[in-house]
Coordinates of C-alpha atoms in Angstrom, one line a residue:
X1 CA 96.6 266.9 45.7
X2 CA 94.1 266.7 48.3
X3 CA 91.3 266.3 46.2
X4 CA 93.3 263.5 44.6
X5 CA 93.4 261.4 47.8
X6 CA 90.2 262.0 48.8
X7 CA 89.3 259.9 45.2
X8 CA 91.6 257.3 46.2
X9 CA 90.4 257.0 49.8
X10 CA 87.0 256.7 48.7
X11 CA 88.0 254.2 45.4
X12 CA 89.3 252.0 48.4
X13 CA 86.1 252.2 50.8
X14 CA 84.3 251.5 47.1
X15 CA 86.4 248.6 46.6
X16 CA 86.4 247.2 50.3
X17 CA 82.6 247.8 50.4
X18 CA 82.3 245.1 47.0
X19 CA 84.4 242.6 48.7
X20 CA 82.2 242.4 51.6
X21 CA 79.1 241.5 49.7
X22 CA 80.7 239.2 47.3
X23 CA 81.6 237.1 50.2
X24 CA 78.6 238.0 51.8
X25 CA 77.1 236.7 48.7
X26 CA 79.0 233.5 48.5
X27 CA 78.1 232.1 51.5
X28 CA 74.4 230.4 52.7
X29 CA 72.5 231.3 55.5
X30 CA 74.3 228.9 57.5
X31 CA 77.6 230.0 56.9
X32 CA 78.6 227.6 54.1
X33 CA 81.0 228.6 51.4
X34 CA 80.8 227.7 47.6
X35 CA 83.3 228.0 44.9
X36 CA 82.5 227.1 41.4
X37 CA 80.6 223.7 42.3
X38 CA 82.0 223.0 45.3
X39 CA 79.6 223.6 48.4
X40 CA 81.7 223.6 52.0
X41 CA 79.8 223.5 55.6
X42 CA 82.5 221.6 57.3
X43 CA 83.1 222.6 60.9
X44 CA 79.9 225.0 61.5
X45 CA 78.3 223.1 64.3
X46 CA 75.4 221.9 61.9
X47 CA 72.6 219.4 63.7
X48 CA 70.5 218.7 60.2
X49 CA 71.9 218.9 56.5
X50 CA 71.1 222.9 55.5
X51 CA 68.4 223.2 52.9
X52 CA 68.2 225.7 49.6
X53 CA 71.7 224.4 48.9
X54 CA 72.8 225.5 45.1
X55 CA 71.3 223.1 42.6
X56 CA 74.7 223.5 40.7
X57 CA 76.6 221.8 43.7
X58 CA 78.8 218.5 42.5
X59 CA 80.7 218.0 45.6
X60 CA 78.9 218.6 49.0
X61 CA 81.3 218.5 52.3
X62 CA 79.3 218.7 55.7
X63 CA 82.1 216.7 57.8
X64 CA 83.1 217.6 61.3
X65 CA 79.8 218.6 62.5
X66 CA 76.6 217.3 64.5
X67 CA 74.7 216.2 62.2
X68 CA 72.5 213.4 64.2
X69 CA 70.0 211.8 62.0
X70 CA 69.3 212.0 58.0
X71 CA 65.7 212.9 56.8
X72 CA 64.3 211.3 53.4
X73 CA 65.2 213.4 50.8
X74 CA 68.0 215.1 52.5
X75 CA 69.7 216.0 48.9
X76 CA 67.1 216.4 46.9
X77 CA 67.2 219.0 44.5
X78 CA 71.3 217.9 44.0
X79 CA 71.1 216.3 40.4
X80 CA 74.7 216.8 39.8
X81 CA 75.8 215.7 43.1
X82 CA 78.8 213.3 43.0
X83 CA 80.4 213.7 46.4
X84 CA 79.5 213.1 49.7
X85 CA 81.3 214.0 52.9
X86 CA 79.6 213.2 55.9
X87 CA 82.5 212.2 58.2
X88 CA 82.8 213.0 61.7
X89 CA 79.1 213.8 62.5
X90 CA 77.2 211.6 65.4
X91 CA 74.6 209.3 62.6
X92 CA 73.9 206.4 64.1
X93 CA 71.1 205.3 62.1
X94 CA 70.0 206.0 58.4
X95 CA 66.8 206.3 57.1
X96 CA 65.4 204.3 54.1
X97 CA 65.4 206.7 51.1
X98 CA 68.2 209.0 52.9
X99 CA 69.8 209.3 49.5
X100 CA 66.8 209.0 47.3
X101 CA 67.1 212.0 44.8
X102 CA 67.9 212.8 40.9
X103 CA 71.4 212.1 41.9
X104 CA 71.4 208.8 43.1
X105 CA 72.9 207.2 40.0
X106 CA 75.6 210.0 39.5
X107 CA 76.7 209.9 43.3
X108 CA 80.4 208.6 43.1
X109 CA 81.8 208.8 46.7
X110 CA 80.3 208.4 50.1
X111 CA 82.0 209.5 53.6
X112 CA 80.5 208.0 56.2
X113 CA 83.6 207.2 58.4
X114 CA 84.0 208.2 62.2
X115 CA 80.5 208.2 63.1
X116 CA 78.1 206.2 65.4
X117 CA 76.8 203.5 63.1
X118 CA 76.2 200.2 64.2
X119 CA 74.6 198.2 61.8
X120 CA 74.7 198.1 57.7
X121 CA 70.8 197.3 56.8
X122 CA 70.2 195.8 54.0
X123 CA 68.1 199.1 52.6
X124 CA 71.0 201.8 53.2
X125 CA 72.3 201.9 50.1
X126 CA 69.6 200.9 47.8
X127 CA 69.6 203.7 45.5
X128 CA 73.1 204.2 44.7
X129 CA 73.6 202.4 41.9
X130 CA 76.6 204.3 40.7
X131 CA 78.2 204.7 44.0
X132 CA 82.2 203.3 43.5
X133 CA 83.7 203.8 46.8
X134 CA 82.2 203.7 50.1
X135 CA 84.0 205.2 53.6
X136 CA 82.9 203.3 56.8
X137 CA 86.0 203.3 59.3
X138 CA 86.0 203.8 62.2
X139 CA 82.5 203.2 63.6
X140 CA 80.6 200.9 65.7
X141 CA 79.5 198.5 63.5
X142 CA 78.9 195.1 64.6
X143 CA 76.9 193.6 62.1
X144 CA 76.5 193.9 58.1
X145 CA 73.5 192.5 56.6
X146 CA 74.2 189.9 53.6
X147 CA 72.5 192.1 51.1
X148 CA 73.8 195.5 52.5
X149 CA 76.2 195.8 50.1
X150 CA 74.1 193.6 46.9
X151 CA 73.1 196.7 45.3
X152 CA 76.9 198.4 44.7
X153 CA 77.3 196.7 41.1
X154 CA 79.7 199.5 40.4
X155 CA 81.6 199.5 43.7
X156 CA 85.3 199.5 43.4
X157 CA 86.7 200.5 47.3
X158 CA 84.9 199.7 50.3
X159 CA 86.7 200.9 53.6
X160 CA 85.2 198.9 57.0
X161 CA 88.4 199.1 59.1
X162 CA 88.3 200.6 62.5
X163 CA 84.9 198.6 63.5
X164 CA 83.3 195.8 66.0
X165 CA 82.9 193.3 63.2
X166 CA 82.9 189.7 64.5
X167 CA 81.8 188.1 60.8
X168 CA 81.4 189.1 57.4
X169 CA 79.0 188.1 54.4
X170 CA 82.1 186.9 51.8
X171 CA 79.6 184.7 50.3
X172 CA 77.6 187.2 49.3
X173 CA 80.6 189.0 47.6
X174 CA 80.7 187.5 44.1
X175 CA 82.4 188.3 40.6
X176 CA 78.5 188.7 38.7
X177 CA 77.4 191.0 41.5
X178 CA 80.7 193.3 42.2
X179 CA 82.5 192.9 39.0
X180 CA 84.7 196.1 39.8
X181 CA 85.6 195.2 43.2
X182 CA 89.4 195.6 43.7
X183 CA 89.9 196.6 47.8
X184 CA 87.4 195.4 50.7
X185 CA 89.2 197.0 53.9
X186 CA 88.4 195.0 57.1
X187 CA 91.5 195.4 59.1
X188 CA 91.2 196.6 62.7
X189 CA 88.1 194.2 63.8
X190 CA 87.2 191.7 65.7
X191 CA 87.4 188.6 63.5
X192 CA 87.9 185.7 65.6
X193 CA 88.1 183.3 62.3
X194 CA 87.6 183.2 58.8
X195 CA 85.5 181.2 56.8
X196 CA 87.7 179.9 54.2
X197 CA 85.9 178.5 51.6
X198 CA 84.3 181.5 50.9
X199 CA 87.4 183.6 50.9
X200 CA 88.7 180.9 48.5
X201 CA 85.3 181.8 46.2
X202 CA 86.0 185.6 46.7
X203 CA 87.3 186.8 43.1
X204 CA 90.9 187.2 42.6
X205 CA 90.9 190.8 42.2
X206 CA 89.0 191.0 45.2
X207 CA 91.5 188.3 47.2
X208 CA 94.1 190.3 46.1
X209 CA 92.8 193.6 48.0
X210 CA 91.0 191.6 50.8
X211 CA 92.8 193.4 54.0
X212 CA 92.6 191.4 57.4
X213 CA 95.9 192.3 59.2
X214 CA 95.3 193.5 63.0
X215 CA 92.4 191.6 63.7
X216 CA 91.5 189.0 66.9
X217 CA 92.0 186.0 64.7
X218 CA 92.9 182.3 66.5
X219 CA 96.1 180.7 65.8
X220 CA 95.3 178.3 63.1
X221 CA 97.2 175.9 60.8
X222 CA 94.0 176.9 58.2
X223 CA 94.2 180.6 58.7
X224 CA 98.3 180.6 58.5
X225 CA 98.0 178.9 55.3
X226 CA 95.6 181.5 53.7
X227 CA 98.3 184.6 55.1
X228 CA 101.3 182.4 53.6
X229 CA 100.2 182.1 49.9
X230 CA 98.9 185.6 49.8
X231 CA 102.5 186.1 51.1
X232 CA 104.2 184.0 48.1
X233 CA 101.9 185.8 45.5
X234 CA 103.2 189.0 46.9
X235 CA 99.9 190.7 48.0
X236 CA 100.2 194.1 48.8
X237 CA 97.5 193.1 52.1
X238 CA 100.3 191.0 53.3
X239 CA 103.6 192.7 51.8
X240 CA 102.7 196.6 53.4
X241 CA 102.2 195.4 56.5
X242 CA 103.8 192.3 57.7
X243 CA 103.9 193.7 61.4
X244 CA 100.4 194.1 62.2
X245 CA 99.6 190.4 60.6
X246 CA 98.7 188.6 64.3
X247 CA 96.7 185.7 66.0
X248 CA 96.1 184.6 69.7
X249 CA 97.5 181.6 70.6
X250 CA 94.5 179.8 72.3
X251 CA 92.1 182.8 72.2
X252 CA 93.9 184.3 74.3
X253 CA 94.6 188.2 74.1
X254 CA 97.2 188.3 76.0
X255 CA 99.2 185.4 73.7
X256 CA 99.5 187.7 70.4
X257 CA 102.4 186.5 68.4
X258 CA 103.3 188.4 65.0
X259 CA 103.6 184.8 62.9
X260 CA 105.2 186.2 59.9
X261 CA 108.1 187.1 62.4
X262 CA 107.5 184.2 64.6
X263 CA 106.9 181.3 62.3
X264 CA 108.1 179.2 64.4
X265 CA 104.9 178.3 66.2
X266 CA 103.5 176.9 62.8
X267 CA 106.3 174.4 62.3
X268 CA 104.3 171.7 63.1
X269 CA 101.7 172.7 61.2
X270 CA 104.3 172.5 58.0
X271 CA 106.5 169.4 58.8
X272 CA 106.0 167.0 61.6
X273 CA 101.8 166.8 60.5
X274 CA 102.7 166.8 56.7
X275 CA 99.9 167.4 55.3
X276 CA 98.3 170.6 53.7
X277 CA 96.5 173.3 55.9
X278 CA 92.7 173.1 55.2
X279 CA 89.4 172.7 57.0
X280 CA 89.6 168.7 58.0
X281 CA 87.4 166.4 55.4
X282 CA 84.5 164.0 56.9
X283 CA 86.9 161.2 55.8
X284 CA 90.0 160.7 55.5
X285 CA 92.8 157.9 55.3
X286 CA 96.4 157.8 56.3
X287 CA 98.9 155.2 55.9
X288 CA 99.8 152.8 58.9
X289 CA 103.1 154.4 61.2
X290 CA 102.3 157.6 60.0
X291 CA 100.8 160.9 61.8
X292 CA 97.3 162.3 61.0
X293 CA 95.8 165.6 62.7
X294 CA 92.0 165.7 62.8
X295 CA 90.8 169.3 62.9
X296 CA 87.6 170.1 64.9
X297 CA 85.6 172.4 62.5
X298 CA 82.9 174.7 64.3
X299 CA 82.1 178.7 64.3
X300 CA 82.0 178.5 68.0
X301 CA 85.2 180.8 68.8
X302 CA 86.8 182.5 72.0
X303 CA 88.8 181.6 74.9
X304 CA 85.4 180.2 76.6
X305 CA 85.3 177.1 74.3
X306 CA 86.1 174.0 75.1
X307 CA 87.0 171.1 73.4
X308 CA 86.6 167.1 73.8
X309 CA 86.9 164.0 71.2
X310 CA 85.6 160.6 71.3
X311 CA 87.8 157.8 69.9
X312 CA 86.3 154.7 67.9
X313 CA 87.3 152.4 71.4
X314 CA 85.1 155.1 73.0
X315 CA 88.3 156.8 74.7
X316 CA 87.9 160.2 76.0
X317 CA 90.1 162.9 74.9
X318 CA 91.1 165.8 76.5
X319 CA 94.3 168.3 76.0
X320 CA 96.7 167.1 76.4
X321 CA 95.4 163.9 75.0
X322 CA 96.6 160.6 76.9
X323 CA 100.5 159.1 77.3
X324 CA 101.1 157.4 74.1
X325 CA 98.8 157.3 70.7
X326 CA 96.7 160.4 70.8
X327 CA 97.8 164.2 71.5
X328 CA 95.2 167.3 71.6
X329 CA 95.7 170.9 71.5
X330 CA 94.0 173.7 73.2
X331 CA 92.2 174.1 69.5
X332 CA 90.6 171.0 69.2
X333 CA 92.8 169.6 67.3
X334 CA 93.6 165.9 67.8
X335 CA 96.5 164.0 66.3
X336 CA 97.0 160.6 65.8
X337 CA 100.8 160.3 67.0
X338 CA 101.3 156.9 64.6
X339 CA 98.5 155.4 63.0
X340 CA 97.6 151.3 63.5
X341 CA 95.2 149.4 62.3
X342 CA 92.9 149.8 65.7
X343 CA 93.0 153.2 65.0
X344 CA 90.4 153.1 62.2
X345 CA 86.9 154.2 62.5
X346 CA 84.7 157.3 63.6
X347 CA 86.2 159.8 65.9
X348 CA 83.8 162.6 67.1
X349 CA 84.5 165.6 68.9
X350 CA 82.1 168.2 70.4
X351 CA 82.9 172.2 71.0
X352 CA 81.4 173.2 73.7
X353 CA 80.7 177.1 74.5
X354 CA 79.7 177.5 78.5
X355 CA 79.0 181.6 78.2
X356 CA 76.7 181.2 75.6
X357 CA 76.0 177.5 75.9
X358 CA 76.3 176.6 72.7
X359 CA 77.6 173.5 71.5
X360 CA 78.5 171.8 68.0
X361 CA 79.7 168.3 67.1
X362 CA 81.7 167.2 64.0
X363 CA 82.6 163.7 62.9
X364 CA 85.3 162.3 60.9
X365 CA 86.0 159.0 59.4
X366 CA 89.8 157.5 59.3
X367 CA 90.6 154.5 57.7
X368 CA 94.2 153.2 58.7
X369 CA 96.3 151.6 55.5
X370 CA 98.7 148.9 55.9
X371 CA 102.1 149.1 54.3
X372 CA 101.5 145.8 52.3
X373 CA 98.2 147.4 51.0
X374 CA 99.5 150.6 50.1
X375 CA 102.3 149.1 48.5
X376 CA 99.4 146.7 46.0
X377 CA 97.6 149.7 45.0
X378 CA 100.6 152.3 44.2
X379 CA 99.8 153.9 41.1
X380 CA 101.8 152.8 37.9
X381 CA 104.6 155.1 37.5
X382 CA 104.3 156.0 33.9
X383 CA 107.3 158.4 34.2
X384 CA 110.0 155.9 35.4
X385 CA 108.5 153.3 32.7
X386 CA 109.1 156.0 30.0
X387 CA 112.9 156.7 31.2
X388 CA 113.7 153.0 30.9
X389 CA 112.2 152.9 28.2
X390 CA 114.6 155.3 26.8
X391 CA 117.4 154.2 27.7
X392 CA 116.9 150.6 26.7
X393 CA 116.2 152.3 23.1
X394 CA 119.7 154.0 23.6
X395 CA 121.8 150.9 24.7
X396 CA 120.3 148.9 21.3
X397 CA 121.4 152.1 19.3
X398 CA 124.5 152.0 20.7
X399 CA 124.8 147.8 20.1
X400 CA 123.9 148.7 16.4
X401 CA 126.6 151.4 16.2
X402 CA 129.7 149.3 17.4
X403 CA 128.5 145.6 18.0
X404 CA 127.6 144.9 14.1
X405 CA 129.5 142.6 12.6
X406 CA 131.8 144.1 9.5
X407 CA 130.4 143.2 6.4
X408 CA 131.9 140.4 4.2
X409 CA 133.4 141.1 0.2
X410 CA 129.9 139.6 -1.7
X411 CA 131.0 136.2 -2.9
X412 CA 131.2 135.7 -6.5
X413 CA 128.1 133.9 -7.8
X414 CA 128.2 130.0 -8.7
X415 CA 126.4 128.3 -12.0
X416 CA 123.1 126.3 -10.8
X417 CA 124.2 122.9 -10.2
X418 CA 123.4 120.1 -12.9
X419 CA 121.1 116.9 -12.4
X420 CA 123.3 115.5 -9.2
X421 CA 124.5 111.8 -9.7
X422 CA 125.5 109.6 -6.7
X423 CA 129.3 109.7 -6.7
X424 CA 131.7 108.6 -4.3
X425 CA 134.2 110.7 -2.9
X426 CA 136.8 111.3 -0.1
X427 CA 136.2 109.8 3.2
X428 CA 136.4 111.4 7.0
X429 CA 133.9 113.9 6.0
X430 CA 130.4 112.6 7.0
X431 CA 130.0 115.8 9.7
X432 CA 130.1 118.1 6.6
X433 CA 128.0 115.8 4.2
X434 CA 124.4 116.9 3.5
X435 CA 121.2 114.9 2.3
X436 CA 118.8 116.9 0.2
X437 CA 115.4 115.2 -0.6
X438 CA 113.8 116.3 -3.5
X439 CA 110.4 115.1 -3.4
X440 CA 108.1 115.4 -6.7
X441 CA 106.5 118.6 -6.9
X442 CA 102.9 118.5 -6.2
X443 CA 99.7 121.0 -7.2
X444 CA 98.1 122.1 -4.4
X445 CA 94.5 123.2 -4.6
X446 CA 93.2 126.2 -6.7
X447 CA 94.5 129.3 -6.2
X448 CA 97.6 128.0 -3.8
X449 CA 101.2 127.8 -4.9
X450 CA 103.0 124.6 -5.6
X451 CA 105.1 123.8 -2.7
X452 CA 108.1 121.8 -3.0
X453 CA 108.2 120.2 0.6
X454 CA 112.2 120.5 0.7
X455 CA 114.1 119.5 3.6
X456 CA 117.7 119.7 4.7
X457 CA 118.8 117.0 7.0
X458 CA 122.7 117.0 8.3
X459 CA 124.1 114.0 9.6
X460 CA 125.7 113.6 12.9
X461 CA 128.5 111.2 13.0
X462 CA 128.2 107.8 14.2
X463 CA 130.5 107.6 17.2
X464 CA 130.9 103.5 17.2
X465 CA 134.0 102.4 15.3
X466 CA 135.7 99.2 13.8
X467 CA 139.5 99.3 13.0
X468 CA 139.7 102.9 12.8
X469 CA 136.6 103.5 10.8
X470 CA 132.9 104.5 11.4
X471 CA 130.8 101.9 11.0
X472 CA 127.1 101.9 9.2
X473 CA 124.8 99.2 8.9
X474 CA 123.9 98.8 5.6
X475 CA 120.6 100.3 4.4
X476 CA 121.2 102.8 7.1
X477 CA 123.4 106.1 6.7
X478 CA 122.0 107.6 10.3
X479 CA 119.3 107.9 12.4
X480 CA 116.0 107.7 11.1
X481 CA 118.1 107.8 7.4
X482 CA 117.3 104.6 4.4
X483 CA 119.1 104.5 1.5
X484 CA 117.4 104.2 -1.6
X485 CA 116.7 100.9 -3.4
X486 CA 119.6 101.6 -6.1
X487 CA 121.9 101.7 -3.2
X488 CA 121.6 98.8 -1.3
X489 CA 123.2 96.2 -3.8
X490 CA 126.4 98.2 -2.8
X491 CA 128.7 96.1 -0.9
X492 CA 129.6 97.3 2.5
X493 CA 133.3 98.4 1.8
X494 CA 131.9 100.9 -0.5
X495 CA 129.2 102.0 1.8
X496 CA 131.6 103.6 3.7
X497 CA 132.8 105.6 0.8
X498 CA 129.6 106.8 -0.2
X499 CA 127.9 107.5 3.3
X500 CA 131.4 109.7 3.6
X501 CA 131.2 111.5 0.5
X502 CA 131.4 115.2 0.0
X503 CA 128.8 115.0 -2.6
X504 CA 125.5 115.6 -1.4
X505 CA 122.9 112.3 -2.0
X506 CA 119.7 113.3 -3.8
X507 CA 117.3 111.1 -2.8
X508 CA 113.9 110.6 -5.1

């Protein structure tokens, strides 16, 4: 028995002994520990990136340390490296070729967030070509170069928030150059204003993932619009958080108003104005007794910024404009209360910046229509044309229906009449009688048919009477009327029987 425990005692001290220089093993000379082909140095106190790290390593986490500056060539000998953790460390600057190595093209995800960076040179991220998403938040950054971020063909995530960022390169974000693009994170800065068009160039999967809530922006009627269709679509930027979507009324810190929950303040910009929310045109036209607002576009931004406009009667304009025709807002806006004819031509205003003195000037052109004009040139409406059109086409459908007349038995048909002879019969009946001319029939030039030239004439009666008859002067059965040479022997008792006939007269 004792024997027995003494092998089991020592088994244990064996065993223990084993343990100890396995983990002894497993971890560097710096303290690191690694696990299959993970390699962890976080929280060691670290200044520099350790060296003779294992060559099998894919994922490499040195956060929460000191680490200062970055040499070139700081992962070499990583050709299997995909993940990069460098969070919570004091860089402030990084070297060109900092990530030059075998790995660059294989390197998936970069930390750099909560660190002491200040600028994003163009150079940084060169050689990560394969690189997909990319920490930054919350650093000092105040800047990013145009073409810092040209090289990420393959970047899908992008994380900024948390900075100093005053402006961003949008333009330089396109669908040929970041075709996998789906989240650019820039909440939590300092963006006084956003440059629209180039927002409205951005690619939709990129538009749709484009955060901006919680940043310094200026109450605009521009900017409100942008947050409001994103809001319609159903962005997830705008529908996750709602709350933290704010502007300062005047530039002012202090006036921060939450305008999805206080929409109020854009009313005007929706209904009394009437007209879309976009950066003001160089001309524009606006009917006479209506309102126009005139936007004063310029990148000068800030409460220090002042604004003034020159009307076409060289009036000056300040807020809050003057009594009657012209109001202006702490903006720079201007708005034409009710447009007149006077009104037209080239009003100029001029932003002027004291702290940095700066200044910028913008013109615009209005031309003032009159009612009677706008009226002459209305476009043809093609759609009210078509509906009356239609239902003319159903009222004559309808008359066809019920308005035709009911159709007669066919009458039985008569023999062609013989060769007519002049007869006399019954008389009181000269309205009904008929004189039918049948001149010769003639041949009318080659290759025409023969016409016959027949005319029907009726007669109207002769209104003059002599004891109780109509009276006709012989030779004469109307006006314009001759009797034929056969007739006129006739005496004039039996005119009156043969102008009255019911036997039509065929004359030759």
């Amino acid at each position: 028995m004792v024997w027995t425990g003494v092998m089991i005692s020592g088994s244990l001290i064996v065993l223990l002994v084993f343990i100890n220089q396995v983990q002894a093993g497993s971890r560097g000379a710096f303290g690191c520990l690694y696990a299959s082909d993970i390699l962890s140095c976080t929280g060691l106190g670290m200044d520099q990136v350790p060296g003779d790290m294992p060559v099998s390593t894919v994922t490499l986490d040195l956060s929460h340390n000191r680490i200062v500056d970055l040499d070139a060539g700081s992962f070499e000998g990583l050709p299997r490296l995909e993940t990069l953790r460098l969070a919570h460390n004091q860089l402030s600057d990084i070297p060109p070729g900092a990530f030059s190595n075998s790995s660059g093209t294989l390197l998936r995800h970069l930390d750099l967030s909560s660190n002491r960076l200040r600028v994003l040179e163009q150079d940084y991220f060169q050689d990560l070509q394969g690189l997909e998403e990319l920490l930054l938040f919350n650093n000092r950054i105040v800047r990013v170069e145009s073409q810092a971020l040209a090289g990420l063909r393959n970047l899908h995530k992008a994380y900024l928030s948390h900075n100093r960022l005053t402006d961003f390169p949008f333009f330089s974000i396109q669908k040929h150059s970041h075709p996998h693009l789906s989240l650019l994170d820039l909440s939590s800065n300092r963006l006084p204003k956003l440059p629209l068009e180039d927002i409205s160039n951005l690619p939709l999967s990129v538009q749709e993932g484009l955060y901006l809530h919680n940043n310094s922006l200026v109450c605009e009627c521009s900017m409100y619009d942008l947050f409001r269709v994103w809001d319609q679509k159903g962005y997830d930027s705008v529908r996750f958080f709602r709350q933290e979507h704010v502007c300062l009324v005047f530039g002012i810190q202090r006036g921060t108003v939450r305008f999805f929950q206080h929409g109020r303040y854009f009313e005007k910009c929706n209904t009394t104005l009437n007209q879309p929310m976009r950066e003001q045109e160089s001309s524009v036209a606006v009917t006479a007794g209506n309102p126009l607002l005139l936007h004063c576009v310029t990148s000068l931004s800030g409460h220090g910024v002042t604004f003034l406009w020159f009307a076409p009667n060289s009036e000056y304009v300040v807020p809050p404009g003057n009594n009657s025709s012209l109001k202006m807002f702490g903006n720079g806006s201007l708005e034409i209360v009710a447009a007149r004819e006077r009104d037209s031509g080239i009003y100029w205003c001029m932003a002027l910046d004291q702290r940095r003195r700066r200044n910028e000037t913008w013109e615009v052109n209005v031309t003032v229509v009159l009612q009677h004009d706008a009226e002459a040139h209305e476009p043809f409406n093609t759609g009210f044309t078509t509906l009356l059109g239609c239902v003319v086409s159903l009222v004559l459908v309808l008359m066809y229906l019920y308005l035709t007349p009911c159709r007669c038995p066919p009458c039985p048909k008569t023999p062609p009449p013989a060769t007519p002879t002049p007869s006399i019969g019954n008389e009181g009946t000269a309205g009904a009688s008929i004189l039918t001319p049948t001149p010769p029939a003639t041949t009318e030039a080659p290759g025409r048919k023969v016409s016959t030239n027949k005319h029907v004439v009726f007669l109207e009666p002769i209104r003059e009477q002599q004891n109780g008859r109509l009276r006709a002067e012989p030779g004469h059965l109307g006006p314009g009327l001759l009797l034929s040479p056969e007739l006129k022997g006739h005496r004039a008792g039996e005119m009156d029987s043969i102008v009255f006939s019911d036997t039509p007269i065929m004359m030759p």
